[in-house]
Short mmCIF file of N, CA and C in Angstrom, two decimals:
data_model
loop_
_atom_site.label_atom_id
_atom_site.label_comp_id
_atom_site.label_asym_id
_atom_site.label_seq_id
_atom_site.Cartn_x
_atom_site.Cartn_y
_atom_site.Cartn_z
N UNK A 1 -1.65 -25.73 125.42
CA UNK A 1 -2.19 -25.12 124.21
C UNK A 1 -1.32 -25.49 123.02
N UNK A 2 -2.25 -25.18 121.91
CA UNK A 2 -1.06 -25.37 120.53
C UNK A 2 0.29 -24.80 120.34
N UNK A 3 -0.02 -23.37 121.07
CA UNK A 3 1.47 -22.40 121.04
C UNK A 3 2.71 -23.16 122.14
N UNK A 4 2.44 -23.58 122.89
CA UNK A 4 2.97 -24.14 123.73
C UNK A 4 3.71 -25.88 123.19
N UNK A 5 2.95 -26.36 122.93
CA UNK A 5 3.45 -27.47 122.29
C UNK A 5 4.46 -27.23 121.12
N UNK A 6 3.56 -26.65 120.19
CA UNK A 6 4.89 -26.21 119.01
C UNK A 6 6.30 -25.14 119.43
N UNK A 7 6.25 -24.42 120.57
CA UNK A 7 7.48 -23.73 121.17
C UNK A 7 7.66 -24.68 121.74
N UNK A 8 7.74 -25.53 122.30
CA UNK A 8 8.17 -26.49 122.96
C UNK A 8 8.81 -27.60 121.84
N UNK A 9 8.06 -27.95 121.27
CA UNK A 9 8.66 -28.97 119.95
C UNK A 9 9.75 -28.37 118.86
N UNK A 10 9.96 -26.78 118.90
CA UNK A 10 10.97 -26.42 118.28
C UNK A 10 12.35 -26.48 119.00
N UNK A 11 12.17 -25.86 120.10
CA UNK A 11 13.09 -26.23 121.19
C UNK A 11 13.81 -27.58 121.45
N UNK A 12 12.92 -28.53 121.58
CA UNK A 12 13.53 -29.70 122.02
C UNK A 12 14.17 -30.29 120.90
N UNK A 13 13.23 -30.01 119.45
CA UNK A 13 14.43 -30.00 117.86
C UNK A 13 15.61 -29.49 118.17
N UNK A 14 15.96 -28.44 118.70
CA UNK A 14 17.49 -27.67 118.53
C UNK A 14 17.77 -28.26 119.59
N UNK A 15 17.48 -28.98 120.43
CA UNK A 15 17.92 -29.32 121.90
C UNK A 15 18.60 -30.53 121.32
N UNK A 16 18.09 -31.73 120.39
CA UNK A 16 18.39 -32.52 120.23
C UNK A 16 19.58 -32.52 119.03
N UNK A 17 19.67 -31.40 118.51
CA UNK A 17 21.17 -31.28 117.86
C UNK A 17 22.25 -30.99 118.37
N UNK A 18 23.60 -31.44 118.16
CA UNK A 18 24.61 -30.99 118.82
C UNK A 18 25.12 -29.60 118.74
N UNK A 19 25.02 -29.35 120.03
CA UNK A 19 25.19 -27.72 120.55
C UNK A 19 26.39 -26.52 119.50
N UNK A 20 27.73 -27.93 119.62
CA UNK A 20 29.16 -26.81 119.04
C UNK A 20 28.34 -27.41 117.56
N UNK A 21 28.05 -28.08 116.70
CA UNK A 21 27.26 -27.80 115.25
C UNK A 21 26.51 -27.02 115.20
N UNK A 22 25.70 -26.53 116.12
CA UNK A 22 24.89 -25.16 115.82
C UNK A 22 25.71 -23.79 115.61
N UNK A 23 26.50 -24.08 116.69
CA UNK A 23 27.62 -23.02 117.06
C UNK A 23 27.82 -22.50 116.34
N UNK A 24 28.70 -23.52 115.14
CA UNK A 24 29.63 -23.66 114.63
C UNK A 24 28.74 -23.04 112.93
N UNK A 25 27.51 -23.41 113.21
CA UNK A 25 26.93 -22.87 111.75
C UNK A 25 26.19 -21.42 111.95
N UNK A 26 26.01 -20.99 113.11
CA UNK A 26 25.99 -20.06 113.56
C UNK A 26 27.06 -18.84 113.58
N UNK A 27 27.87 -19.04 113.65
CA UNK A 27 29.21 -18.20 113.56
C UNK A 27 29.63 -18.41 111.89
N UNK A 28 29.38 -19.52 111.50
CA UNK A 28 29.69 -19.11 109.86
C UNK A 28 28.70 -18.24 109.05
N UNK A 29 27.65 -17.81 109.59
CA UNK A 29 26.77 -16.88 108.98
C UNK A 29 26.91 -15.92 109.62
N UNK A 30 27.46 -15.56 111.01
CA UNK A 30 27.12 -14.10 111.39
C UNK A 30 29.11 -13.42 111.07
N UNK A 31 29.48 -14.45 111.25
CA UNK A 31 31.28 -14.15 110.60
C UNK A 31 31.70 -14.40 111.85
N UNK A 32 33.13 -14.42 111.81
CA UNK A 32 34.19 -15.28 113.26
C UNK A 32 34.33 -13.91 113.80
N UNK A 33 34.82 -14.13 114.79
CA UNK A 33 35.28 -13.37 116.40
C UNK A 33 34.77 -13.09 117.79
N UNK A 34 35.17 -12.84 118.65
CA UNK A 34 34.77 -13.18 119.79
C UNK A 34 33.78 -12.61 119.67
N UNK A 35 32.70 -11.55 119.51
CA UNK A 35 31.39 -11.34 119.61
C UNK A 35 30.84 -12.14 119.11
N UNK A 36 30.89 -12.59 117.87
CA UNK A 36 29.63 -13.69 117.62
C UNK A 36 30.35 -14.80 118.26
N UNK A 37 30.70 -14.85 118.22
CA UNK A 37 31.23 -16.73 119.13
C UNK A 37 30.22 -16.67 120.07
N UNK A 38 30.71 -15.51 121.08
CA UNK A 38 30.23 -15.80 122.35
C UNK A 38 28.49 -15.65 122.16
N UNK A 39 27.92 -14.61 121.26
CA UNK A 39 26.86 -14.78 120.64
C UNK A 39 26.03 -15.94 120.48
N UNK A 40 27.01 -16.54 119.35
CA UNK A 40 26.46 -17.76 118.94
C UNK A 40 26.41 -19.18 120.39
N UNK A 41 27.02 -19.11 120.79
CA UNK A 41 27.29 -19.95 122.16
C UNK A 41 25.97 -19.91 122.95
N UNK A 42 25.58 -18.56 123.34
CA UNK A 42 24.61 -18.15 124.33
C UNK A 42 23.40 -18.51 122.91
N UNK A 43 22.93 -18.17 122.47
CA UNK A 43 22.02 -18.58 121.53
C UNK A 43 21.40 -20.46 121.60
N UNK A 44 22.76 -21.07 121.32
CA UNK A 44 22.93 -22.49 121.42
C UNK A 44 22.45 -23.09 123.14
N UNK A 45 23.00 -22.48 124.02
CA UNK A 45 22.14 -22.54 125.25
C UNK A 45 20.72 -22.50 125.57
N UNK A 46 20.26 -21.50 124.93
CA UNK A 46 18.99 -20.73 125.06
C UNK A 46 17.79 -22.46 125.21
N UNK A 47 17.93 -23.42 124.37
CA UNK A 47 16.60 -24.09 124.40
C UNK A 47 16.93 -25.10 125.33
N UNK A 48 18.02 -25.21 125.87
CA UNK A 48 18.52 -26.68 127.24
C UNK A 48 18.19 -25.83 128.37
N UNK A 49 17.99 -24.37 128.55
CA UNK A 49 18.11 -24.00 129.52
C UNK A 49 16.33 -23.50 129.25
N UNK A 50 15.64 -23.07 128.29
CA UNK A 50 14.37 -23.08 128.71
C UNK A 50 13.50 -24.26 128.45
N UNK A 51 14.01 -25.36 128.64
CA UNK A 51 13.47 -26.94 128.55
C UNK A 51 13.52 -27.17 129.93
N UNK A 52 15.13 -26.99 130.32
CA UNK A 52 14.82 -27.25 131.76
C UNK A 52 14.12 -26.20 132.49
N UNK A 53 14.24 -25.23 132.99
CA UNK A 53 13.42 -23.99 133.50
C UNK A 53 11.69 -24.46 133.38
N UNK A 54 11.48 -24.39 132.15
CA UNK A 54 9.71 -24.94 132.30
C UNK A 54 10.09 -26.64 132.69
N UNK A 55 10.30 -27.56 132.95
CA UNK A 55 10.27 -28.71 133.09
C UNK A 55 9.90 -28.70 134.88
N UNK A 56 11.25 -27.66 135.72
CA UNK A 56 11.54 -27.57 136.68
C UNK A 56 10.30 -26.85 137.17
N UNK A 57 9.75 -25.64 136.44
CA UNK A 57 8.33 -24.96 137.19
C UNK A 57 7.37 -25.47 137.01
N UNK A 58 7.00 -26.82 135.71
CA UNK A 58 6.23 -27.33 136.15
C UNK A 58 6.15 -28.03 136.71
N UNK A 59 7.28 -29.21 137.57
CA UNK A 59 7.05 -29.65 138.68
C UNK A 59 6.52 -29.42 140.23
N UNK A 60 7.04 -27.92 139.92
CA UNK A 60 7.07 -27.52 141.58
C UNK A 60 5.32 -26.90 141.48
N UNK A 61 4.75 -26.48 139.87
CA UNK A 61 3.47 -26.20 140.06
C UNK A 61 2.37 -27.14 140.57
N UNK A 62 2.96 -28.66 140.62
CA UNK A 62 1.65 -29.70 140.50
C UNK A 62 2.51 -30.02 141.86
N UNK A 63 3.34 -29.74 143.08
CA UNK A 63 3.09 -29.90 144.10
C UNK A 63 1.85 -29.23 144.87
N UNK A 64 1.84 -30.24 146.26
CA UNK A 64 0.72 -29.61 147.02
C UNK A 64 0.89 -27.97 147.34
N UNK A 65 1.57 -27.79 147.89
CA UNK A 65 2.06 -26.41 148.09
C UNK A 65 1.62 -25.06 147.43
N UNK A 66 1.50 -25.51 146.15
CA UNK A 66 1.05 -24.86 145.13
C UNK A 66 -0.48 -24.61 145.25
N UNK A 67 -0.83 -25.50 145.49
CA UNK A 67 -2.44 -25.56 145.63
C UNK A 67 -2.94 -25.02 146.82
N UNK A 68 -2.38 -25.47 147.96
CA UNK A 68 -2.49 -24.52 149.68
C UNK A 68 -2.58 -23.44 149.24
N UNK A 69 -1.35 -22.71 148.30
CA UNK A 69 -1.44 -21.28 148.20
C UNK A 69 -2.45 -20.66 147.17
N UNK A 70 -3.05 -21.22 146.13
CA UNK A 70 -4.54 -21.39 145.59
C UNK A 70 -5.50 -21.02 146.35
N UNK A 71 -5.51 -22.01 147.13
CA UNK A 71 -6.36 -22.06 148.07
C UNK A 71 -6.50 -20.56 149.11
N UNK A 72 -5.57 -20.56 149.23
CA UNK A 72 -5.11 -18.90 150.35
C UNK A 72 -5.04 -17.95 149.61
N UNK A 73 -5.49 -17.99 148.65
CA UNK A 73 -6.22 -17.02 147.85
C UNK A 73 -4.81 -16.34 146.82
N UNK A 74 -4.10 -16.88 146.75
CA UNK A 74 -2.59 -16.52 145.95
C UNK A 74 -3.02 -16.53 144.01
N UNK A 75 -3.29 -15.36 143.40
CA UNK A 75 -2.80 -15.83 142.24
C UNK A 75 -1.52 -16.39 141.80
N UNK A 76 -1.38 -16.58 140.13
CA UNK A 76 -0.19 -17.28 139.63
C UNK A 76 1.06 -16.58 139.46
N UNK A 77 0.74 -15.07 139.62
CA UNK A 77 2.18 -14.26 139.72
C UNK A 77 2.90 -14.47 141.16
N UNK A 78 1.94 -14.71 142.30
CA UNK A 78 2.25 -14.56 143.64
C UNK A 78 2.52 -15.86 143.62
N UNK A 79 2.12 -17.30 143.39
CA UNK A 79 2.50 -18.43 143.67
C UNK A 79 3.81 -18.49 142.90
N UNK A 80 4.17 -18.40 141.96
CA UNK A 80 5.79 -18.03 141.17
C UNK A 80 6.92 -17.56 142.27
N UNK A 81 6.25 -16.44 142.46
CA UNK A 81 7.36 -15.60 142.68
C UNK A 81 7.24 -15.94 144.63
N UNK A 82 6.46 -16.19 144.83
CA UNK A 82 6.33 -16.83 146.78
C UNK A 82 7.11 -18.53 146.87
N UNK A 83 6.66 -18.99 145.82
CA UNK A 83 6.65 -20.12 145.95
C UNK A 83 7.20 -21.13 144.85
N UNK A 84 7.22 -20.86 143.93
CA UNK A 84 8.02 -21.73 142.85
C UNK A 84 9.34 -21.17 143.00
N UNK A 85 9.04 -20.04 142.56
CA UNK A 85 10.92 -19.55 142.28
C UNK A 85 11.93 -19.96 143.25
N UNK A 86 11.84 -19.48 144.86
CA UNK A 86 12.63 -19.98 145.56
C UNK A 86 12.77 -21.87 145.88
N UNK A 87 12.15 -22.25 145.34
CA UNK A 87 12.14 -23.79 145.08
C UNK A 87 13.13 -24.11 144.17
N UNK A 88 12.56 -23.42 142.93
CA UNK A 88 13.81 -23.95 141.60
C UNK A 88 14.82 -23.07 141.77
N UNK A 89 15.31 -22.18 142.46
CA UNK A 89 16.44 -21.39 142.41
C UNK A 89 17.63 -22.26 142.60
N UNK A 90 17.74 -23.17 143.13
CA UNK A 90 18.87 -23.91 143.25
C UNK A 90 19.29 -24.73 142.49
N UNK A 91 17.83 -25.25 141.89
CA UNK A 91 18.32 -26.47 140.20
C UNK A 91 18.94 -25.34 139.25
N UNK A 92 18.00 -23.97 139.23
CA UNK A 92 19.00 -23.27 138.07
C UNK A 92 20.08 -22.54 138.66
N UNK A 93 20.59 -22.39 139.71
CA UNK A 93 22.42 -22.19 139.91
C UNK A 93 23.21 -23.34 139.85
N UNK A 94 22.52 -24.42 140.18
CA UNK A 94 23.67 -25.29 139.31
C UNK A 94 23.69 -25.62 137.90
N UNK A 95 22.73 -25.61 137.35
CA UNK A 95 22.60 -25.59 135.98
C UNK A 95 23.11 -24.61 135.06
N UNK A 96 23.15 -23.06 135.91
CA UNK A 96 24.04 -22.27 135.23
C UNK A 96 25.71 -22.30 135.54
N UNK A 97 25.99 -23.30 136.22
CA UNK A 97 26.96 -23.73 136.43
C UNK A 97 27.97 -24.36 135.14
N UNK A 98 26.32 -25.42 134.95
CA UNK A 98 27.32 -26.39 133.57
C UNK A 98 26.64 -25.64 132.42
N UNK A 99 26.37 -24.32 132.25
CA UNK A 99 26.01 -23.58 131.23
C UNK A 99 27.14 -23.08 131.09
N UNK A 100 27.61 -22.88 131.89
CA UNK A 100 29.27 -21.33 131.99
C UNK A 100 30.13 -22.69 131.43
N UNK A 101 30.23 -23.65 132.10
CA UNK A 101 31.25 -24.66 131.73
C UNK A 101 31.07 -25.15 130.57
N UNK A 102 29.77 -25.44 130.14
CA UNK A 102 29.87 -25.59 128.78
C UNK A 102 30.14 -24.75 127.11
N UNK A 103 29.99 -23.52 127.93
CA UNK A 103 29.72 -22.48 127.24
C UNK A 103 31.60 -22.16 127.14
N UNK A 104 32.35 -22.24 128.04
CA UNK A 104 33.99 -22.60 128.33
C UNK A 104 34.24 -22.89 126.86
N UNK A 105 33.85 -24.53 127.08
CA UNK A 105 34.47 -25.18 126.35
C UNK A 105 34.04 -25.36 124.82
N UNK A 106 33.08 -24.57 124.32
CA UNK A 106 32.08 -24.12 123.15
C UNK A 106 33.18 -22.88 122.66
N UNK A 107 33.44 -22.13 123.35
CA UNK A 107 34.17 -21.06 122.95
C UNK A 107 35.55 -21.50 122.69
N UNK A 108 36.19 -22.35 123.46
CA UNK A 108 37.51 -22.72 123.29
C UNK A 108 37.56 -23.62 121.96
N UNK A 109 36.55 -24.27 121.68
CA UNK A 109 36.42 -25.16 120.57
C UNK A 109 36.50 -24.09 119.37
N UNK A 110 35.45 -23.60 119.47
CA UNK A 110 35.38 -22.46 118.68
C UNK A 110 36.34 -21.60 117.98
N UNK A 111 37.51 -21.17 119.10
CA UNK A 111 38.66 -20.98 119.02
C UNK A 111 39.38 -21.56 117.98
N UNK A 112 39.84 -22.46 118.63
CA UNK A 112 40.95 -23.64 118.21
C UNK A 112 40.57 -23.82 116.70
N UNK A 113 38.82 -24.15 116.30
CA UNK A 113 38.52 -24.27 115.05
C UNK A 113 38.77 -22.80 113.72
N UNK A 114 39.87 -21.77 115.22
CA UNK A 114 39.48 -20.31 114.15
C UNK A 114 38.39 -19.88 114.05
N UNK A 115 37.38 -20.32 114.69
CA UNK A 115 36.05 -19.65 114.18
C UNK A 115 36.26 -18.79 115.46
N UNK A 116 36.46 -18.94 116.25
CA UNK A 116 36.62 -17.76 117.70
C UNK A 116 37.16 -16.34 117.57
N UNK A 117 37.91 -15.74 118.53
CA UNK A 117 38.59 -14.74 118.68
C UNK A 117 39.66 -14.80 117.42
N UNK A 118 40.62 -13.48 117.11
CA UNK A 118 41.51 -13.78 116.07
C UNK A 118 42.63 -13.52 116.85
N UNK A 119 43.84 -13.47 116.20
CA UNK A 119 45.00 -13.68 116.72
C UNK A 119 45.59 -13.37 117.43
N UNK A 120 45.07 -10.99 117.34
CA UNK A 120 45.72 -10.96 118.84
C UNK A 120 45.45 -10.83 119.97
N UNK A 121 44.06 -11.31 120.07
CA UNK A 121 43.26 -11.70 121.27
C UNK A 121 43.59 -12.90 121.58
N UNK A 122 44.25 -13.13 123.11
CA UNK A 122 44.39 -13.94 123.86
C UNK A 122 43.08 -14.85 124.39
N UNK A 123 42.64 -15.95 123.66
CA UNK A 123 41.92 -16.70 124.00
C UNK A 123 42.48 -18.27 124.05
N UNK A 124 42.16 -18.65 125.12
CA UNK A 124 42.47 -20.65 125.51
C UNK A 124 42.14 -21.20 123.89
N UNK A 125 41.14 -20.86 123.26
CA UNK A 125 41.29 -22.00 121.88
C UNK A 125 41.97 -21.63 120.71
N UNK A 126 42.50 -20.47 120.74
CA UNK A 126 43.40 -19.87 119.59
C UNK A 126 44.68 -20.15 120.12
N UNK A 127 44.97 -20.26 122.01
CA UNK A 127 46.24 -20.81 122.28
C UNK A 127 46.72 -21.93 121.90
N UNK A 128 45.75 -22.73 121.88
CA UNK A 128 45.90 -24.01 121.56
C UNK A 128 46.07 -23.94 120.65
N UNK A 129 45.20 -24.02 119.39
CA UNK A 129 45.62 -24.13 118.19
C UNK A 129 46.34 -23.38 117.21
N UNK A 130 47.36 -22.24 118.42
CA UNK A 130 48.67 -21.82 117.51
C UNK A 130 49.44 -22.85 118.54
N UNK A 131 49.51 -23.68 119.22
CA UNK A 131 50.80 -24.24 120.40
C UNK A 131 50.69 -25.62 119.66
N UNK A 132 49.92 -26.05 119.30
CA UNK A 132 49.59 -27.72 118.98
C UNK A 132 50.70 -27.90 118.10
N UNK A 133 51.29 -26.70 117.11
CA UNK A 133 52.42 -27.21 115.82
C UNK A 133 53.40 -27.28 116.75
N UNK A 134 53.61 -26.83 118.07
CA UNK A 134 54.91 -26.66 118.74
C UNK A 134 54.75 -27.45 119.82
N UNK A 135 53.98 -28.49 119.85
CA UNK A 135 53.83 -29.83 120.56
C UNK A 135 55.10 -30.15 121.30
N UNK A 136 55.48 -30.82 119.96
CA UNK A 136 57.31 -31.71 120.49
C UNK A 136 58.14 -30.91 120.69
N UNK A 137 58.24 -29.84 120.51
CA UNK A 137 59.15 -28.75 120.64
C UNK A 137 59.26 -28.22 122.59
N UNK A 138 57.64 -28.23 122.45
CA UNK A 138 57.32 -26.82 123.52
C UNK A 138 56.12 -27.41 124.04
N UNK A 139 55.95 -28.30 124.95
CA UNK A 139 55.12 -28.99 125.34
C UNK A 139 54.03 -28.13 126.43
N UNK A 140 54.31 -27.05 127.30
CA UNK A 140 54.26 -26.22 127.82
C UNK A 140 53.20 -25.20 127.19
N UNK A 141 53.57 -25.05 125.65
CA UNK A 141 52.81 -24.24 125.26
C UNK A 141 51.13 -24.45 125.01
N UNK A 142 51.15 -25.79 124.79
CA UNK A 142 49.48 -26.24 124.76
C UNK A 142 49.34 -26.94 126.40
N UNK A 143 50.07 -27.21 127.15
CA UNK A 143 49.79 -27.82 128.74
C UNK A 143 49.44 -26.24 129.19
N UNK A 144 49.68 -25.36 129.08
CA UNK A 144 48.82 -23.51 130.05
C UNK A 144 47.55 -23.47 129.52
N UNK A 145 47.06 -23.43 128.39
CA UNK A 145 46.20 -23.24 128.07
C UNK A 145 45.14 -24.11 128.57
N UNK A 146 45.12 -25.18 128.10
CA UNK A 146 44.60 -26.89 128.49
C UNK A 146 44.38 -27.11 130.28
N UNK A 147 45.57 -26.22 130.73
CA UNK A 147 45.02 -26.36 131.88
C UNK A 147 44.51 -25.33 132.55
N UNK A 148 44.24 -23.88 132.17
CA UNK A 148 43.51 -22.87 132.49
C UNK A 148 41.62 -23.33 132.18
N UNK A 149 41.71 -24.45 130.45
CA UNK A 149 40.23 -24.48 130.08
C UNK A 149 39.91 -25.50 131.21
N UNK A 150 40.63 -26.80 131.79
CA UNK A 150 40.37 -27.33 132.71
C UNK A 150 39.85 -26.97 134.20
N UNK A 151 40.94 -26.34 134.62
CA UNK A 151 41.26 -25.43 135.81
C UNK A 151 39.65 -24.98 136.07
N UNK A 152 39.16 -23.70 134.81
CA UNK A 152 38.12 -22.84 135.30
C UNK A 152 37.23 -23.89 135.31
N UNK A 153 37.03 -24.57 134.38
CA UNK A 153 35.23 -25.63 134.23
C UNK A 153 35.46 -26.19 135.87
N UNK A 154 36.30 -26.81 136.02
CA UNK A 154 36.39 -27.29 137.28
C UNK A 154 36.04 -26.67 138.59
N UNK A 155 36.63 -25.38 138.06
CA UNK A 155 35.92 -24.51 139.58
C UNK A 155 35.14 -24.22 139.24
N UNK A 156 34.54 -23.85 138.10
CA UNK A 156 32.79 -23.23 138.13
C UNK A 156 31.72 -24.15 138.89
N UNK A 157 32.21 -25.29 138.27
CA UNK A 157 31.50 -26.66 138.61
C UNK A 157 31.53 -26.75 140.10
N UNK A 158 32.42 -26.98 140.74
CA UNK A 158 32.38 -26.99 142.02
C UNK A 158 32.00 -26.03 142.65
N UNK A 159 32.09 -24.38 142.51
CA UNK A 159 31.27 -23.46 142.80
C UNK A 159 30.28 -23.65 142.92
N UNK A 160 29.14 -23.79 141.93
CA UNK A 160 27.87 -24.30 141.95
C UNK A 160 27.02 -25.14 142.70
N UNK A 161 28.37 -26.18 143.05
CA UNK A 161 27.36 -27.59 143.42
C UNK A 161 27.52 -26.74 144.93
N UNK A 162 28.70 -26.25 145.64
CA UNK A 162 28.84 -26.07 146.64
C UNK A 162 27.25 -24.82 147.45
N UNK A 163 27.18 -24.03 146.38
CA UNK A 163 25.96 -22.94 146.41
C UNK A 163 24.86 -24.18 146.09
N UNK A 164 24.50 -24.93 145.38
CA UNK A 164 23.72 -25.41 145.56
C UNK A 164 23.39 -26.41 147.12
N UNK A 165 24.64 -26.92 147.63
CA UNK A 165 24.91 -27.66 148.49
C UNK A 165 24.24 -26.61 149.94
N UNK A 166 24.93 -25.23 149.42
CA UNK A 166 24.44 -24.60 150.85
C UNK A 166 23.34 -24.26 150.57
N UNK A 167 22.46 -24.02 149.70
CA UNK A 167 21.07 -23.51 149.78
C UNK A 167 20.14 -24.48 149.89
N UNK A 168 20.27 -25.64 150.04
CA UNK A 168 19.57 -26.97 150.54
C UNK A 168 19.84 -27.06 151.80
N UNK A 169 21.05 -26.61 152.11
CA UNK A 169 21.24 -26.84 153.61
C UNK A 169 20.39 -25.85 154.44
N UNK A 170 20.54 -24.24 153.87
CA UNK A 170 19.20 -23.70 154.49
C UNK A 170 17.83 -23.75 154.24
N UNK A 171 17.47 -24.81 152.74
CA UNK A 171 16.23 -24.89 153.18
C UNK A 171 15.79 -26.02 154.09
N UNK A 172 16.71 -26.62 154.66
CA UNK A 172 16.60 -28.05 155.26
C UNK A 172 16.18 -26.85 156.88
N UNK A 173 16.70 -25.92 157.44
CA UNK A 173 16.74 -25.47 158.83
C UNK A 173 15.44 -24.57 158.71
#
């Protein structure tokens, strides 16, 4: 339908801009600190993650499967929720995987740029960018931080794939 195309064509507009520039103009209108950061962050997500989500249900709608259950007399709430959902459940846990990880490193940017948390909130991008003047000094002080923002993306990431890894494995049995 028309509504569909044009929500769809606004979306894939903000999809195709860079995420921390939205962020980043986002938090200069609602004002800095960790609520709008993290605000603005989740906002900036919102159209990669319902691009993919409808991309992903409409694939699994134009399988056969879909249609058997048509056929067996299933409306479209019951074919969703019988039959699509547990299909795509696994593309979107890993996908909220590199949402959290990206969303990491959106906030830490965020940070570092001051637009984040303020000073005496302990956040990875305000660490950094009070440790960076104390580089040559105190090398230590931007290597904890740097490697906590590393550290977590890394395990989220591997979390994910691993849950994704096992929920293929039981739909394989």
């Amino acid at each position: 339908s028309w509504l569909d195309t044009l929500i769809m064509s606004f979306l894939e507009l903000l999809n195709a801009l860079p995420s921390l520039v939205l962020a980043i103009a986002i938090v200069a209108i609602v004002g800095v600190g960790l609520t709008n950061t993290v605000l603005a962050v989740a906002l900036v997500a919102i159209p990669n993650i319902a691009l993919q989500v409808r991309a992903d249900i409409k694939a699994e709608f134009n399988k056969p499967y879909t249609s058997f259950a048509r056929l067996d007399g299933a409306n479209n709430l019951q074919i969703v929720t019988r039959e699509v959902l547990p299909n795509v459940g696994a593309k979107l846990l890993a996908q909220s995987g590199s949402v959290c990880s990206v969303a990491i490193l959106e906030i830490s940017a965020l940070g570092f740029l001051g637009l984040g948390a303020q000073a005496p909130l302990p956040e990875w991008g305000t660490l950094l960018s009070e440790a960076h003047l104390q580089f040559f000094t105190n090398a230590s002080s931007i290597f904890i931080p740097g490697a906590a923002i590393l550290l977590s993306v890394m395990s989220i990431n591997w979390i994910s794939l691993g849950l994704n890894d096992a929920i293929n494995a039981l739909k394989e049995t």
